[in-house]
Short mmCIF file of N, CA and C in Angstrom, two decimals:
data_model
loop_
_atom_site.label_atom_id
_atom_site.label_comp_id
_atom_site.label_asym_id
_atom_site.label_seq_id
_atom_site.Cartn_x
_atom_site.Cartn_y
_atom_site.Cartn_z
N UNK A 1 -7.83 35.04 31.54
CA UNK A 1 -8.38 33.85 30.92
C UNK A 1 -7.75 33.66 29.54
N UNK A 2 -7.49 32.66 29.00
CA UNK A 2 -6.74 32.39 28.01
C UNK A 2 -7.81 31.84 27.11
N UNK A 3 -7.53 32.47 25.63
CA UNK A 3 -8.32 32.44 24.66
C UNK A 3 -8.18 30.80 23.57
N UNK A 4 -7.59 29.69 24.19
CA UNK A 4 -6.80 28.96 23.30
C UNK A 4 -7.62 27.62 23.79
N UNK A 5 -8.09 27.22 22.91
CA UNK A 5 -9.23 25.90 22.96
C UNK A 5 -8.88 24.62 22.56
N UNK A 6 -7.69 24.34 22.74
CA UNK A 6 -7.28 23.14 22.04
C UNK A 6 -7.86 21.30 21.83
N UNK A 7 -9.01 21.44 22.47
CA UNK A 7 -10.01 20.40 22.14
C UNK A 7 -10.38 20.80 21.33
N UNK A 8 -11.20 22.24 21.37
CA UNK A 8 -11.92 22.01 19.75
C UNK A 8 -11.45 22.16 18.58
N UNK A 9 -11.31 21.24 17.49
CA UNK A 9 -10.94 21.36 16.50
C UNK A 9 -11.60 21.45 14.96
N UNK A 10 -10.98 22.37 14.01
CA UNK A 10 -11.95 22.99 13.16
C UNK A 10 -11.70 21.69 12.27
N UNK A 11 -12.47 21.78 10.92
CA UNK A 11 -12.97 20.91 10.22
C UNK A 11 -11.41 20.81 9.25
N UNK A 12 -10.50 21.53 9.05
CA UNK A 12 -9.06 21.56 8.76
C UNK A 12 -8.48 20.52 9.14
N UNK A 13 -8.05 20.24 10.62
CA UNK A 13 -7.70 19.99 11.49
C UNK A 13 -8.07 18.22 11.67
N UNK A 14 -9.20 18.07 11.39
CA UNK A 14 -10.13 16.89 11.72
C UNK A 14 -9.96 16.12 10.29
N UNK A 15 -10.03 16.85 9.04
CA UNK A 15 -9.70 16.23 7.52
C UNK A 15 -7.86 16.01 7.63
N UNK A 16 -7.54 16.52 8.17
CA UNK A 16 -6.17 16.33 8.51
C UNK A 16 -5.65 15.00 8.99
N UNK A 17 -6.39 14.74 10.51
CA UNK A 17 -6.53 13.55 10.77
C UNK A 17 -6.60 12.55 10.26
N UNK A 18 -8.10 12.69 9.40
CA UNK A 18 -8.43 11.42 8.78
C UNK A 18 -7.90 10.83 7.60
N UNK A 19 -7.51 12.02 7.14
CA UNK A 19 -6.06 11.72 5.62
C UNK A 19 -5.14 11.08 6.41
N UNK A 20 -4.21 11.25 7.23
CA UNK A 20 -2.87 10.74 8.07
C UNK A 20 -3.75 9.26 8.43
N UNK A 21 -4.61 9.26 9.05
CA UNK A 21 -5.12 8.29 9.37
C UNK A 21 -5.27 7.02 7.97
N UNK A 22 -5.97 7.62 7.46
CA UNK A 22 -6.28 6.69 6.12
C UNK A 22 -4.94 5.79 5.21
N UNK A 23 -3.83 6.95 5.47
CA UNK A 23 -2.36 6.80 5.07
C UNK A 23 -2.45 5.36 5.26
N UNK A 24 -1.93 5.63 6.79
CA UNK A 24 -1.47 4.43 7.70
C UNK A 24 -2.42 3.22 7.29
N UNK A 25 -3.60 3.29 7.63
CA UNK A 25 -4.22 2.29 7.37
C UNK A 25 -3.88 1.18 6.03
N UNK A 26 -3.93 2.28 5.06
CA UNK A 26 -3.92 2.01 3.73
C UNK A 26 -2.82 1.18 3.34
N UNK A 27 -1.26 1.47 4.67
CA UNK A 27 0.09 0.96 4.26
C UNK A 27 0.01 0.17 5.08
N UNK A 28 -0.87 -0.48 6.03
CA UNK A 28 -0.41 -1.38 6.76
C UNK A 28 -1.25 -2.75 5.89
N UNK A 29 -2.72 -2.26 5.18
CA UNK A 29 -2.62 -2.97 4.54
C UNK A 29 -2.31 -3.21 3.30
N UNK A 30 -1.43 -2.69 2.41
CA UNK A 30 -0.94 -3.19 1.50
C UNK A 30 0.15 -4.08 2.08
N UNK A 31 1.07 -4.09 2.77
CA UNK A 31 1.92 -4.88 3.71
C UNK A 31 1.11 -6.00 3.65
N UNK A 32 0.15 -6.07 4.32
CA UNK A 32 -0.25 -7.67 4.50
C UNK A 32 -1.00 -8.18 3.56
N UNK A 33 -1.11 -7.52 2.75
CA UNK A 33 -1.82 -8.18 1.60
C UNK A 33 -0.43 -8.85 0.40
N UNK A 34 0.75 -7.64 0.40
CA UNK A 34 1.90 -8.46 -0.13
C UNK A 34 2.51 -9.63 0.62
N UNK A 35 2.21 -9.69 1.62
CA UNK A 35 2.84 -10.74 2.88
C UNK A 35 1.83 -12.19 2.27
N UNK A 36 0.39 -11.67 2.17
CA UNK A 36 -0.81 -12.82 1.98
C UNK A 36 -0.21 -13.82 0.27
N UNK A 37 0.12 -12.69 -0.54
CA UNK A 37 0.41 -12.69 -2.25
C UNK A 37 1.52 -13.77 -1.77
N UNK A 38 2.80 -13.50 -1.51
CA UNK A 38 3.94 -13.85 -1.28
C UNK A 38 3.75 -15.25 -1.26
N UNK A 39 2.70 -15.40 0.32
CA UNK A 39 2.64 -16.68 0.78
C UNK A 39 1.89 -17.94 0.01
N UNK A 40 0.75 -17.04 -0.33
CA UNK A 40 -0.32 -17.63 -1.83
C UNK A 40 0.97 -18.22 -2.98
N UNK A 41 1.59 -17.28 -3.52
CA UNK A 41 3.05 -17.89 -4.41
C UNK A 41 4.03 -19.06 -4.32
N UNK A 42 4.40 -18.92 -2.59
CA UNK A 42 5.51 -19.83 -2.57
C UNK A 42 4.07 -20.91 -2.05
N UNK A 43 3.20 -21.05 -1.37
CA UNK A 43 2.55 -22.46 -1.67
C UNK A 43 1.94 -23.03 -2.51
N UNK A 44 1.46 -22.04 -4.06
CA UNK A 44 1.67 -22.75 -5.53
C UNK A 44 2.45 -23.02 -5.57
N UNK A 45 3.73 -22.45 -6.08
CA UNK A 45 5.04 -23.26 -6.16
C UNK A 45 5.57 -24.73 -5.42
N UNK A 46 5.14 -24.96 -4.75
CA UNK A 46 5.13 -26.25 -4.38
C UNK A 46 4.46 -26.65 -4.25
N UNK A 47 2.93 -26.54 -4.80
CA UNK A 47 1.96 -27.72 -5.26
C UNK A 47 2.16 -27.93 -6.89
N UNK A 48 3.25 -27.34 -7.38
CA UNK A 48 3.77 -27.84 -8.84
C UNK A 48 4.73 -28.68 -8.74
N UNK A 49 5.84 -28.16 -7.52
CA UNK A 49 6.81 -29.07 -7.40
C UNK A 49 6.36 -30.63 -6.64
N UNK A 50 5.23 -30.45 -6.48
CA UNK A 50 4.88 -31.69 -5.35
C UNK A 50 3.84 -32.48 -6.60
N UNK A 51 3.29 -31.81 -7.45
CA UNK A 51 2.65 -32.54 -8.63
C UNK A 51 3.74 -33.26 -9.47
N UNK A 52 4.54 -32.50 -10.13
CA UNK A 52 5.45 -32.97 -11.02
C UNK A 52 6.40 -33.97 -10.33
N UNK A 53 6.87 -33.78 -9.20
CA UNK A 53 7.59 -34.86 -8.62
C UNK A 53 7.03 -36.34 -8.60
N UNK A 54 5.46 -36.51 -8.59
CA UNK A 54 4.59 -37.54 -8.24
C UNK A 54 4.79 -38.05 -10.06
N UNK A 55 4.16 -37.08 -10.77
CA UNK A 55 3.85 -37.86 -12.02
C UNK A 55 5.73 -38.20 -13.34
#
């Protein structure tokens, strides 16, 4: 019988996870939040250019 339990995992193992986990999360949203900024920017920018052109 083999002594090796690889479902259960110790509390090491599991904080491990959830750090790697949190990573990712964390970089996918800063990504779309610079993607959101970006887009917020270039459509001020042309509600100045679309003001000033009028007046």
């Amino acid at each position: 019988m083999s002594k090796h339990h690889h479902h259960h995992r110790d509390g090491a193992s599991r904080f491990k996870e959830r750090s790697l986990n949190a990573i990712v999360f964390r970089h996918k949203l800063e990504k779309y939040l610079k993607l959101a900024l970006t887009v917020v920017a270039i459509l001020m920018v042309l509600a100045v250019i679309y003001v000033y052109t009028l007046a």
